[in-house]
Coordinates of N, CA and C in Angstrom, one line a residue:
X1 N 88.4 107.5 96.9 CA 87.4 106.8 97.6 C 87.7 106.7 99.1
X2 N 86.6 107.1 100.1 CA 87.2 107.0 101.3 C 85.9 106.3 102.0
X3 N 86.7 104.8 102.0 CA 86.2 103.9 102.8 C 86.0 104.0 104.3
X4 N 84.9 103.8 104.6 CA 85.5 103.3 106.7 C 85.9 102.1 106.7
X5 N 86.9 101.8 107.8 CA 87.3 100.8 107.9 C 86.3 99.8 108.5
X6 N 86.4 99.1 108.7 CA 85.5 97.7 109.6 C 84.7 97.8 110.9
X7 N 85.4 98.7 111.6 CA 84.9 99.4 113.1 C 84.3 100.0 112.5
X8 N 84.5 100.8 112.0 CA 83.6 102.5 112.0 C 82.3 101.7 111.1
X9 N 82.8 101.4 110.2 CA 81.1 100.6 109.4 C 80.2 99.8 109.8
X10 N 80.5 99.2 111.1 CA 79.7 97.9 112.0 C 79.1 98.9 112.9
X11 N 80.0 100.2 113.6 CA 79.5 100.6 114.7 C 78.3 101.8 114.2
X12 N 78.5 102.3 112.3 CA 77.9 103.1 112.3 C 76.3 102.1 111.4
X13 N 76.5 101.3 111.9 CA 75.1 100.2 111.7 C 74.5 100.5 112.9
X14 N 75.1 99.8 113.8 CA 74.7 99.7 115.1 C 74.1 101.0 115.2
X15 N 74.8 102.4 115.3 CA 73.8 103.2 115.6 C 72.7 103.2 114.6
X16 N 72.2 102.8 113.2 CA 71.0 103.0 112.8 C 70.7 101.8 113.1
X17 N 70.9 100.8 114.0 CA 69.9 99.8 114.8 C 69.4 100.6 115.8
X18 N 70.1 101.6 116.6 CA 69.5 102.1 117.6 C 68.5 102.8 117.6
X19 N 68.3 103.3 116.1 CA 67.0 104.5 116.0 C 65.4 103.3 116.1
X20 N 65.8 102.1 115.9 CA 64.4 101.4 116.4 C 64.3 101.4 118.3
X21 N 65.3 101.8 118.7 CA 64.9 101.8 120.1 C 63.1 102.7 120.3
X22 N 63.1 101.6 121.4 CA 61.5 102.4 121.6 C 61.5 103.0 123.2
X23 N 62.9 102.5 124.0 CA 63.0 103.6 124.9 C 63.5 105.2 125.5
X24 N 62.8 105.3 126.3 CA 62.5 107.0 126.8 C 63.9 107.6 126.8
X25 N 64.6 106.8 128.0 CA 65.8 107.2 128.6 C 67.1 107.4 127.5
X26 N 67.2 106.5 127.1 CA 68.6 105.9 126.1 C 68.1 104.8 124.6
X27 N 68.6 105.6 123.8 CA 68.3 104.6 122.5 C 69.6 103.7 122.1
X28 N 69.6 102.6 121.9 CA 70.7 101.6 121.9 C 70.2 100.5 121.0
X29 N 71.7 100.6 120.0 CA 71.9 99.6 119.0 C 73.1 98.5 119.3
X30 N 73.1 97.2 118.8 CA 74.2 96.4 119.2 C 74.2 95.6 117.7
X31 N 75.5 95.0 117.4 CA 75.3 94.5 116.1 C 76.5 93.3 116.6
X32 N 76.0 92.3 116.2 CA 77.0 90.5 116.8 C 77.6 90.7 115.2
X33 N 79.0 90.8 114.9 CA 79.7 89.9 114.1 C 80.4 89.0 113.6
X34 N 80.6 88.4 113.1 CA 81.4 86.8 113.4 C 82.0 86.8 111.8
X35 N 83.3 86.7 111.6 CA 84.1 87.0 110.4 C 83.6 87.9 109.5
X36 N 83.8 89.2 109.5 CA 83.4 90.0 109.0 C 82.0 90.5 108.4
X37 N 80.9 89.5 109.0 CA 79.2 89.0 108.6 C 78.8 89.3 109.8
X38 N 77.5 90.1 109.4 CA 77.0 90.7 110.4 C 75.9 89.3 110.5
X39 N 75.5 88.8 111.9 CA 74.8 87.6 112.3 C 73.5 88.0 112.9
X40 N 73.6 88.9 114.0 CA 72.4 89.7 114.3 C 72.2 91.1 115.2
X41 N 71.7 91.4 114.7 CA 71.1 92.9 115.6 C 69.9 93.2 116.8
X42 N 70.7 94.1 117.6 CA 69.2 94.5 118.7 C 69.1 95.6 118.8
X43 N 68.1 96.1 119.3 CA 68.2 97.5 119.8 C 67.2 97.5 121.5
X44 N 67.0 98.5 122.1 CA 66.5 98.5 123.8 C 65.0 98.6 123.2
X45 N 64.3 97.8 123.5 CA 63.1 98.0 123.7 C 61.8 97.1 124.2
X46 N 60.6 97.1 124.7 CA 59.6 96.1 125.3 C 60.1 94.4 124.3
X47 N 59.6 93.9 125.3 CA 59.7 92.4 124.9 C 58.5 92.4 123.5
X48 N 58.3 91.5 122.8 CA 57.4 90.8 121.4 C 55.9 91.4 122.2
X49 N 54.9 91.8 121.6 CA 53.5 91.9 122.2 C 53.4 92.6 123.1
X50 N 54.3 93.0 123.7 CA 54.7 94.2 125.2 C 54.0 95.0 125.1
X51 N 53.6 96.5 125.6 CA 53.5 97.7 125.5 C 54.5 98.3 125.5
X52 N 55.2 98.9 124.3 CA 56.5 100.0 124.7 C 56.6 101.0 125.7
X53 N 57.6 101.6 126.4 CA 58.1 102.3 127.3 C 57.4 103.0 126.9
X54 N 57.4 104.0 125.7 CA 57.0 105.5 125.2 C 55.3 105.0 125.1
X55 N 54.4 104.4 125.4 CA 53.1 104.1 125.5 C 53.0 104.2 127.2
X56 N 53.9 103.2 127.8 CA 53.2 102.9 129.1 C 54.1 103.8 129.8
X57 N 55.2 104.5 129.9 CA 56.2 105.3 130.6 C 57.4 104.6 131.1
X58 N 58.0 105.0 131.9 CA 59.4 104.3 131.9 C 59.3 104.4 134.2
X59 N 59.1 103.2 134.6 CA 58.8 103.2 136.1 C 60.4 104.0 136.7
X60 N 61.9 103.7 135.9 CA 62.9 104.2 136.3 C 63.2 105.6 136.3
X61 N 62.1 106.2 135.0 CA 62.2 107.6 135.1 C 61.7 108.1 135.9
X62 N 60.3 107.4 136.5 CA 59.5 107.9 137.2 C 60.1 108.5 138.7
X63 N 60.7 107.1 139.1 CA 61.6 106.7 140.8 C 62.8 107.8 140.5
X64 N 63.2 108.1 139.2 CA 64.3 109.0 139.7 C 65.6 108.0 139.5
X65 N 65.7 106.9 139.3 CA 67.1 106.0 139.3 C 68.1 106.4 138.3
X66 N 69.1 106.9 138.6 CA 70.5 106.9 137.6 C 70.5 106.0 136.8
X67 N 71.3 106.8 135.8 CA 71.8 105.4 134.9 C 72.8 104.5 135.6
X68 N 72.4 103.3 135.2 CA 73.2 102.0 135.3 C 72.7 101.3 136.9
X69 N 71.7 101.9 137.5 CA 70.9 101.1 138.3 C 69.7 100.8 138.0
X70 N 69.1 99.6 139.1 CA 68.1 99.3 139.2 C 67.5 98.6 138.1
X71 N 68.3 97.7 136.8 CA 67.8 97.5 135.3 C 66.7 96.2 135.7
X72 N 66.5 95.7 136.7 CA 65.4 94.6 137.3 C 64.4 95.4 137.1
X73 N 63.6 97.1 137.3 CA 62.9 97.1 137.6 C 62.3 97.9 135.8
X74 N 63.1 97.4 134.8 CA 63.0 98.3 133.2 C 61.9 97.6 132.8
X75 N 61.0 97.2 132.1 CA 60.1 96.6 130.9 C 61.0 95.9 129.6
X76 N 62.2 97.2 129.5 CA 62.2 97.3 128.0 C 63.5 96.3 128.3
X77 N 64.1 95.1 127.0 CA 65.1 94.1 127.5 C 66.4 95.3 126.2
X78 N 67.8 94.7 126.6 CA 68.6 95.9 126.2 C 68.8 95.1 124.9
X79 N 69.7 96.0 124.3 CA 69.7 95.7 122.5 C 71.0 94.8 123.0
X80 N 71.7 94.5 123.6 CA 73.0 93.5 123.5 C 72.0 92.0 123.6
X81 N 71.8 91.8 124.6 CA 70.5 90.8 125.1 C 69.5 90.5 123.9
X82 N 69.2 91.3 123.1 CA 67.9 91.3 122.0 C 68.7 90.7 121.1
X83 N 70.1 91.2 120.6 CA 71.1 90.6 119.5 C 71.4 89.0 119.9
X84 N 71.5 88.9 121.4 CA 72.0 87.6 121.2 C 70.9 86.5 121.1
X85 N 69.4 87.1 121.4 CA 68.3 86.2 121.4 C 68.0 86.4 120.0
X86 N 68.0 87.3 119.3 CA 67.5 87.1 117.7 C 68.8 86.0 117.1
X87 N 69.8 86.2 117.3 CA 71.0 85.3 116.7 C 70.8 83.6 117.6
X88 N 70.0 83.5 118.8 CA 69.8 82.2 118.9 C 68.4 81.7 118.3
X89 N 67.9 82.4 117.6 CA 66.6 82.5 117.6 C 66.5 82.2 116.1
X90 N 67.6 81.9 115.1 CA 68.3 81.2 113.7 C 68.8 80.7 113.5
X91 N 69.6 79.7 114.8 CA 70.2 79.5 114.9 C 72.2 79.5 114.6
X92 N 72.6 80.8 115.3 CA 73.8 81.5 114.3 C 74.2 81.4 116.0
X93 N 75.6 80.7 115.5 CA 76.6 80.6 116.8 C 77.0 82.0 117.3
X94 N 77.2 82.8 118.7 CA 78.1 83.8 118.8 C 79.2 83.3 119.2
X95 N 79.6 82.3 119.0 CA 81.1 81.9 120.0 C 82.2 82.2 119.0
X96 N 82.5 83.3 119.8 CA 84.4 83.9 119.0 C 83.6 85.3 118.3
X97 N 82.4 85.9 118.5 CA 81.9 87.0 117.6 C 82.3 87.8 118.3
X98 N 82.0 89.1 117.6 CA 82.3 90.4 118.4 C 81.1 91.4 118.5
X99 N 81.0 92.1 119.3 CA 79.7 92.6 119.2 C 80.0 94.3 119.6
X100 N 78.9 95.4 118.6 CA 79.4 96.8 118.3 C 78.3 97.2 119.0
X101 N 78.6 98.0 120.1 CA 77.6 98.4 120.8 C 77.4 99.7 121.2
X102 N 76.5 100.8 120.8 CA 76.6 102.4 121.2 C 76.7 102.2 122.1
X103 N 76.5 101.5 122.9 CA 76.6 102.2 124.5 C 77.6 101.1 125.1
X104 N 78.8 101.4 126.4 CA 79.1 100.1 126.9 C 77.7 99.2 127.4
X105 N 78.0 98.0 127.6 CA 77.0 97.1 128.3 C 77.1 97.2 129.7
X106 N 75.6 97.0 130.3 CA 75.3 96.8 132.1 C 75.7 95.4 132.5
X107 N 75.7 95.4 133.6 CA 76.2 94.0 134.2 C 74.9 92.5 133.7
X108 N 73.5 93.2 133.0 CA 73.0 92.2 133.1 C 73.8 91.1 131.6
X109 N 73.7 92.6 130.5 CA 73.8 92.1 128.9 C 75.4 91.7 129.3
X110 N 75.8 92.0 130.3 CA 77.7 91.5 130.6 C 77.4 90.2 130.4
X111 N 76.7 89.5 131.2 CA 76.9 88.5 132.0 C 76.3 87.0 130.5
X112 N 75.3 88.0 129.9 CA 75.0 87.3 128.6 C 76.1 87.4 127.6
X113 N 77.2 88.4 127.6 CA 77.7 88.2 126.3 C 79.1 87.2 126.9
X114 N 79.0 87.2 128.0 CA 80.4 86.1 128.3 C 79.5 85.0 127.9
X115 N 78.2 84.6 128.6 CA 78.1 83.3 128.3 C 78.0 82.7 127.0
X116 N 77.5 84.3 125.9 CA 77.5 83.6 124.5 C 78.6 83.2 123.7
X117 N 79.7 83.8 124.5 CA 81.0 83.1 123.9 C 81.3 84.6 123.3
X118 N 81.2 85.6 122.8 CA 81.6 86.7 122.5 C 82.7 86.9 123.1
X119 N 83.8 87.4 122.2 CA 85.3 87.2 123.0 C 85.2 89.1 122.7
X120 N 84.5 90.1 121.9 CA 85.2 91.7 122.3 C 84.0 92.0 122.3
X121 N 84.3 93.0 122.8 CA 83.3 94.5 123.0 C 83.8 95.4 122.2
X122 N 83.0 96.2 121.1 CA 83.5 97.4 121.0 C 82.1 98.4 121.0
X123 N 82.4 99.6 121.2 CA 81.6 100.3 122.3 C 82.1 101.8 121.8
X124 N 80.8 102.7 121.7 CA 81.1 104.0 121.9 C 80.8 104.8 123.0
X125 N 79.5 104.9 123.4 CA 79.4 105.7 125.0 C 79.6 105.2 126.1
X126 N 80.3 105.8 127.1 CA 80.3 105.2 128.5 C 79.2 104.3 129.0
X127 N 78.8 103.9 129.8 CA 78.1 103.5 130.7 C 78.1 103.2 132.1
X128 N 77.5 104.0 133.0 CA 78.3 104.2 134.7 C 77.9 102.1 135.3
X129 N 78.7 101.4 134.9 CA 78.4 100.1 135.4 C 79.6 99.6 135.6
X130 N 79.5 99.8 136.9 CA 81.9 99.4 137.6 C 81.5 97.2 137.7
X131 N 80.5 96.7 137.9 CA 80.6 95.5 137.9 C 80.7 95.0 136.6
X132 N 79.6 95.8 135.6 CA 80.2 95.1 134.4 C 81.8 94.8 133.9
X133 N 82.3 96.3 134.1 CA 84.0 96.2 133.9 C 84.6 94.7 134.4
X134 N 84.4 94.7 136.1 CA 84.9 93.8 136.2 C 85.1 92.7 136.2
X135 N 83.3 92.3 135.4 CA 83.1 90.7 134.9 C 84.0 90.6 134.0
X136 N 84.0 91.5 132.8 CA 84.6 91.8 131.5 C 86.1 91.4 131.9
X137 N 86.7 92.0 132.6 CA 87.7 92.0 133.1 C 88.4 90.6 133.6
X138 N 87.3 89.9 134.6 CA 87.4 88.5 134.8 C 87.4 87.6 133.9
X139 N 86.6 87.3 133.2 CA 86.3 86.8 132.1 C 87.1 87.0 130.8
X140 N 88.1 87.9 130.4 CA 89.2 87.9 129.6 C 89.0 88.5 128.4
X141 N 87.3 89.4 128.9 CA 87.1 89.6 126.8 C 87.6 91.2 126.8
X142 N 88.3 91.2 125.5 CA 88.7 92.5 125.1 C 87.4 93.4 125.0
X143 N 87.9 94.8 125.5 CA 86.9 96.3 125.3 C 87.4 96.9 125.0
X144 N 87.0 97.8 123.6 CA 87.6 98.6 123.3 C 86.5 100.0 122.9
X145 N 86.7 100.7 123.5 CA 86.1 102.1 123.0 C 86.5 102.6 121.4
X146 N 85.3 102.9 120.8 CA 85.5 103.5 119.4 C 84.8 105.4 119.3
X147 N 85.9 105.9 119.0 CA 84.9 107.3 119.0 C 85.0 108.0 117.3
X148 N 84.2 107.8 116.9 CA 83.7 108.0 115.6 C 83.6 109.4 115.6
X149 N 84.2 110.4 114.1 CA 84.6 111.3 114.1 C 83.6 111.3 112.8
X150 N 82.9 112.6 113.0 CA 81.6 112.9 112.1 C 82.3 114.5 111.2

């Protein structure tokens, strides 16, 4: 019998949270765990009632902006951000959770997962975002890259 261990099983959720992404650029899954219970999931896409990106287009694709700039001017809200509002939104604590994220997080979903109290990151793709690093970094929460072997 060959189990995945805990990492590899949370993060290979996370990515089939990602396939509900409904944006153009990058599809992204996030999954909050808190003692080995999965509490909530996000993935990138328009807000409730919105128009999705893939309906109305993506204004960052349009301008040309790199990744990991300009996230003030997106529609769509990110799956780290989506996980911690669906988990306040059941009321299910994140304080002390860990959260599995395909992509690292930008400085906005940083700045939410300090305040939710989430003490790790763990994360498979890069993300070009040098401030996020060094909130994460201020702030004390472990990051750890996972690279999943298929």
């Amino acid at each position: 019998m060959n189990r995945p261990d805990w990492d590899v099983y949370f993060m290979s959720i996370a990515e089939v949270v990602a396939t509900r992404s409904t944006c153009i650029r990058r599809q992204v899954g996030a999954v909050i765990v808190k003692n080995k219970q999965i509490i909530s999931t996000g993935y990138n896409g328009a807000p409730k009632g919105i128009p999705h990106c893939f309906e109305t287009g993506c204004l960052r694709e349009e301008l040309g902006v790199p990744a990991g700039e300009r996230h003030e001017i997106c529609r769509g809200s990110h799956a780290e951000i989506n996980a911690i509002v669906q988990a306040a939104s059941v009321g299910s604590s994140t304080e002390g959770a860990v959260i599995y994220c395909t992509h690292e997080p930008c400085s906005f979903c940083t700045k939410a997962i300090i305040n939710a109290g989430i003490k790790k990151i763990i994360y498979k793709e890069s993300y070009p975002d040098a401030l996020s690093r060094k909130l994460l970094s201020e702030a004390g929460i472990k990051v750890e890259r996972l690279i999943l072997e298929r």
